[in-house]
Each structure stands twice: as structure tokens, then as C-alpha cells.
Coordinates of C-alpha atoms in Angstrom, one line a residue:
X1 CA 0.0 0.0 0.0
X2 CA 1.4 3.5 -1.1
X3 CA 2.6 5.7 1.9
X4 CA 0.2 8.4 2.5
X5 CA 2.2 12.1 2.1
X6 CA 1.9 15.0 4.8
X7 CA 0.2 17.0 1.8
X8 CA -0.5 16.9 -1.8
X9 CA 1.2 19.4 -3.8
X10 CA -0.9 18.8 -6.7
X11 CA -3.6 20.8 -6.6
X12 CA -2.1 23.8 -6.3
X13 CA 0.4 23.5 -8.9
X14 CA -2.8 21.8 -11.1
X15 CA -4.1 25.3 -10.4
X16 CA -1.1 27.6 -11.0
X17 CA -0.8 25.9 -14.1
X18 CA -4.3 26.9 -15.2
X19 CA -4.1 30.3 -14.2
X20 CA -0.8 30.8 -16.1
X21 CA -2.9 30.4 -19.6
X22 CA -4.4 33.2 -18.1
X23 CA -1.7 35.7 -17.8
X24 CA -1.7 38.1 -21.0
X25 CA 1.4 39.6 -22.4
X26 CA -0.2 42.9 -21.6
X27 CA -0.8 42.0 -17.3
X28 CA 3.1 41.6 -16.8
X29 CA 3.6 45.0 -15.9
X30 CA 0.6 44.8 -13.7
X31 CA 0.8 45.1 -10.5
X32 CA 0.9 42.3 -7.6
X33 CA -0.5 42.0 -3.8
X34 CA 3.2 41.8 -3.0
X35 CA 4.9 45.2 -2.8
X36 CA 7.3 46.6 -5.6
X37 CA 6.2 43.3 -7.8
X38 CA 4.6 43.2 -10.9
X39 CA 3.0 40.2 -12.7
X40 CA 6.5 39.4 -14.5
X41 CA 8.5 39.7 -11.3
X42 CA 6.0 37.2 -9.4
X43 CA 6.8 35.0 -12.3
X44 CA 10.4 34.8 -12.0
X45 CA 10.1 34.3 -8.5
X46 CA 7.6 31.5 -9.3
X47 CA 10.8 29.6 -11.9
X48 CA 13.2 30.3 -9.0
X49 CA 10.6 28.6 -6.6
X50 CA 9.8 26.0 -8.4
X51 CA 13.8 25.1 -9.1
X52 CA 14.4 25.2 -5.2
X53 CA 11.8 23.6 -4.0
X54 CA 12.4 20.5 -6.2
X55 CA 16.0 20.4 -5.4
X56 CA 14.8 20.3 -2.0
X57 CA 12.4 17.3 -2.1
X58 CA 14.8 15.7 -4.1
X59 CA 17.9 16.6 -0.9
X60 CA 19.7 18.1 -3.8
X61 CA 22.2 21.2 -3.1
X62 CA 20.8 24.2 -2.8
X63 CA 22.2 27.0 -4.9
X64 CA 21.6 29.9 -2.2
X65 CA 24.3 28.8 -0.6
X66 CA 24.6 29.6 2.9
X67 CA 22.8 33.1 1.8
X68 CA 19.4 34.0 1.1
X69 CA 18.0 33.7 -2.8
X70 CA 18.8 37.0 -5.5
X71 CA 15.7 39.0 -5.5
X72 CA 13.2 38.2 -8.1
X73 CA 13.1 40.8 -11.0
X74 CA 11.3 41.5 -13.8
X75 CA 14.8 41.7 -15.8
X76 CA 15.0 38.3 -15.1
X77 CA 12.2 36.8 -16.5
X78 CA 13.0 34.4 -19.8
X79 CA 11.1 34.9 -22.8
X80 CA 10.0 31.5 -23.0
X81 CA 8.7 31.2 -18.9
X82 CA 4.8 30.8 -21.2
X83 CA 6.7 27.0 -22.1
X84 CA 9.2 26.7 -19.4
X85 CA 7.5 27.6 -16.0
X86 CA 4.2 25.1 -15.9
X87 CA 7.3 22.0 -16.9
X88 CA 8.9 23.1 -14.1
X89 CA 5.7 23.5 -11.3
X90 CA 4.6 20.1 -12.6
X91 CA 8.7 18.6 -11.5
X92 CA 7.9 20.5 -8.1
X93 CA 4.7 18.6 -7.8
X94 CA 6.2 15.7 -8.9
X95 CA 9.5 15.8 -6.7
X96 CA 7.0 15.9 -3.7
X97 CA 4.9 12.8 -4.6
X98 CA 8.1 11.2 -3.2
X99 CA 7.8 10.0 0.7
X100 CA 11.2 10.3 1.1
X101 CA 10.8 13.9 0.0
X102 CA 9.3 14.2 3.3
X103 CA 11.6 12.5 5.4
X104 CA 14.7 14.1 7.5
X105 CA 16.2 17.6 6.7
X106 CA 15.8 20.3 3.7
X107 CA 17.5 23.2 2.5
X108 CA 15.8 26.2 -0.1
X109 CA 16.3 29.7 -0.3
X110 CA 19.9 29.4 2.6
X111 CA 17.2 28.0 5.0
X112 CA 17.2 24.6 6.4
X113 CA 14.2 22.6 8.7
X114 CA 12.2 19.7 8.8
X115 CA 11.5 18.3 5.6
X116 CA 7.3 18.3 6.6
X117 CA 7.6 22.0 7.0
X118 CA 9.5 22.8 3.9
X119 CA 6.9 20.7 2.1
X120 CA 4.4 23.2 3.7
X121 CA 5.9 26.0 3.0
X122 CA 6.1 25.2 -0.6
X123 CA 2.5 24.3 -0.4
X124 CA 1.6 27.8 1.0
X125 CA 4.2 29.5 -1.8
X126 CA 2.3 28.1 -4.6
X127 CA -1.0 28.9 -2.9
X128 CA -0.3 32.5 -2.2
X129 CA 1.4 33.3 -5.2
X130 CA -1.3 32.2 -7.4
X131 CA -3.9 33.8 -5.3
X132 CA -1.8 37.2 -6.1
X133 CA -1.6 36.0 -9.8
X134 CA -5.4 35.7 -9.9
X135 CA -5.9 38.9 -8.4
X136 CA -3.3 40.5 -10.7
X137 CA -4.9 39.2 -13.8
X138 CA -8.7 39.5 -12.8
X139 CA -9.2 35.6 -12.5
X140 CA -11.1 33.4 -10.4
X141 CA -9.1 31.6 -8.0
X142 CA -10.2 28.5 -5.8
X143 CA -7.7 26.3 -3.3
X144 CA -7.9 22.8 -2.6
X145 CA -9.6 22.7 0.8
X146 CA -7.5 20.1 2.1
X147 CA -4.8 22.0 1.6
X148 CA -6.2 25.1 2.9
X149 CA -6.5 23.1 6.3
X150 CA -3.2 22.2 6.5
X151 CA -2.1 25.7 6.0
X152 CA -4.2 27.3 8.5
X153 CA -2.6 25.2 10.7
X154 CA 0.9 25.5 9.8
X155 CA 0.8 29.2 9.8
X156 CA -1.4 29.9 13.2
X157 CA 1.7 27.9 14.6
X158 CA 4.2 31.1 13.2
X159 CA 4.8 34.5 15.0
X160 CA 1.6 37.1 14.3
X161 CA 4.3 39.4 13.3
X162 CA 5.2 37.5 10.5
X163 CA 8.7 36.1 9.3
X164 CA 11.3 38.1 7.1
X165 CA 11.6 37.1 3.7
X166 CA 8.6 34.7 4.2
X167 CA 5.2 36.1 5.9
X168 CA 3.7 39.2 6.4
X169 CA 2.3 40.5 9.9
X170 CA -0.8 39.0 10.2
X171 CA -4.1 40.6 8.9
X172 CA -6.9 40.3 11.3
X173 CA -9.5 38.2 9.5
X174 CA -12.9 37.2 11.1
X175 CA -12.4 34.0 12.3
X176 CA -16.3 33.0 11.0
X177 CA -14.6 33.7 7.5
X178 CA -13.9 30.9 4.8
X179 CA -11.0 29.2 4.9
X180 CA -9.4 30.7 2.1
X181 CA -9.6 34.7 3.4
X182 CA -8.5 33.0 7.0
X183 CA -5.2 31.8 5.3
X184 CA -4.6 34.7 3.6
X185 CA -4.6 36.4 6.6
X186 CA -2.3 34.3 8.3
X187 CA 0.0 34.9 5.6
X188 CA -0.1 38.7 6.1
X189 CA -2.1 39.0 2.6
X190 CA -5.4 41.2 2.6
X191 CA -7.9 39.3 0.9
X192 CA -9.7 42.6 -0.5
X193 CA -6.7 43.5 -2.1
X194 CA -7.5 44.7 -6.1
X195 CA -5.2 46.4 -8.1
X196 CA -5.8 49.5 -8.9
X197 CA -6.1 49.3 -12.4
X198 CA -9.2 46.3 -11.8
X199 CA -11.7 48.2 -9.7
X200 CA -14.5 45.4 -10.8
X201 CA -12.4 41.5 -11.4
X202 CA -15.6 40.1 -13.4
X203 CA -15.8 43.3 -15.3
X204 CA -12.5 43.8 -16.3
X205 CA -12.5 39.9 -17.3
X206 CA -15.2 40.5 -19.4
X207 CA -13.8 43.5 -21.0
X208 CA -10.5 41.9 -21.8
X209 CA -11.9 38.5 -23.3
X210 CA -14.4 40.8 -25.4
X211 CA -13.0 44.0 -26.0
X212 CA -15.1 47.0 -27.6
X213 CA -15.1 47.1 -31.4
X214 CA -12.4 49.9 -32.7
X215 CA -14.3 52.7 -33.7
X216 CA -14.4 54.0 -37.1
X217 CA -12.7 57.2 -38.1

């Protein structure tokens, strides 16, 4: 019988994946719910991600060194990230599937802990980040409730004033909320949060999949 894993990594790269097909040459100067970053420097952070965190299930080396990870940049981003970056969430995904991915010590971005909570904070990277691609683009966005669960608890377990380089200071969020808004919160993310190009998501959605006819001269 096939170990059972801490968490399944799946569903939120499954839903990454999607929401990059989303992403319009035109939304990657957009910007992100994380300050200073636009659309194409949440992308770069997501290759960079997706690199470490695989090296990480897979106890490879980890090519921070003993210092923290370059900043992500917009700059950085390769032309081909439309072919390159959903290959690379699906090795991240896969590189977890592994229990022994799970077991002992892990090392990404200089930092090294258990191996279960590196897991989950891969799980709540991918989860974040594509709630702040969602919002960025004017998509829908929906996280595996499973998932959500576990993240609640992992991050209720962290300091309310957040962790450097990691998590926010916690936003209060009524604890009668959904699940989702709750971890948002956790994660020092304000789940009203629009952009301030997109003052209506469904309607700018609409407008880009059907824009107005040019006018005639």
C-alpha cells in the first residue's frame, strides 16, 4: 500500500498551471499584492521557486548557498517562462509525490528545517502566489480545501508578526470567514486587495476577453 504524504502538492500547482494560460502579455507590468512586484517579477520568483523547492524534495544542493536567494526581478524573467514555468511546477509537484521527500532535513532559499515543514511552505508559496496571480490578472481563484486546512494550521503555529523574507504581519481576518480569506490572513495578505487598475475583477474579465469594437474614423 502507497505511503500516504503530509500533503499533496498537486492541486495547487494543477491550479497555478491553469491560471498561467491566463496571464496576457499585456498583465506583466501589472501590478501584484506583493509590494514593488509586478505580474512578471511574481513570475520569475515562481521559476526560482519551483527550481528550489524541487532540489529540496529531491535533498539536492541548494544554490543559495549559505545566503538568502537573489531578488526576483522583472529583468529576469526568460522569454520563453509561457513553455518553461508550468514544466517546471509540474517537476515540483512531482518531486513531492516522493515520501522520502518528506523525510529528515531540507535546505531552499539558505534556510534549512524539517522536511514536513518545507513541504508546507512550498504548499503555502504556490497557494499564495497564485492567489496574487489571480488577483493581478482578474481571475477566479479557488484552493484545494485540504490543503487550505493544513495551511491554517501551519501558519497559526508562526509569530503574528510575520517572518522576514517569508510572511507578512498578520491581517486580522474574522475567524467565522472561509477558509481561504482565513489563510490569507495568516499569511499577512489582505484578501480585499485589487489592483488599482481592476476596480470590478468580473468586469474587467469580461472587458478583456471581449473587448469593444475599434471605432471608425
Amino acid at each position: 500500500m502507497a505511503a500516504r504524504l503530509p500533503l499533496d502538492l498537486d492541486p495547487p500547482v494543477r491550479q497555478l498551471r491553469a491560471l498561467l494560460l491566463g496571464v496576457d502579455d499585456r498583465d506583466l507590468t501589472a501590478p501584484t499584492p506583493c509590494p514593488g512586484w509586478s505580474v512578471a517579477t511574481l513570475l520569475d520568483h515562481l521559476i526560482s521557486l519551483a527550481e528550489a523547492f524541487t532540489r529540496a524534495a529531491r535533498k539536492g544542493a541548494d544554490t543559495a548557498g549559505g545566503g538568502a536567494p537573489p531578488q526576483p526581478s522583472a529583468a529576469h524573467l526568460p522569454q520563453h517562462w509561457r513553455s518553461r514555468l508550468p514544466v517546471l511546477l509540474e517537476e515540483l509537484a512531482t518531486a513531492w509525490q516522493e515520501p522520502a521527500a518528506w523525510r529528515g532535513a531540507a535546505r531552499a532559499g539558505g534556510i534549512t528545517m524539517p522536511a514536513r515543514e518545507l513541504g508546507a511552505v512550498a504548499a503555502n508559496e504556490l497557494v499564495m502566489h497564485g492567489w496574487d496571480l489571480a488577483r493581478a490578472t482578474g481571475q477566479d481563484f479557488a484552493a484545494d480545501p485540504r490543503v487550505l486546512a493544513t495551511l491554517i494550521e501551519f501558519l497559526s503555529a508562526g509569530p503574528p508578526e510575520g517572518t522576514p523574507g517569508l510572511l507578512g504581519p498578520r491581517v486580522p481576518i474574522d475567524p467565522e470567514e472561509e477558509a481561504l480569506p482565513r489563510a490569507l490572513g495568516l499569511a499577512g495578505r489582505d484578501p480585499a486587495w485589487r489592483p488599482p487598475r481592476i476596480r470590478d475583477v468580473p468586469s474587467a474579465r469580461l472587458h478583456r476577453e471581449h473587448p469593444p469594437a475599434a471605432r471608425s474614423a
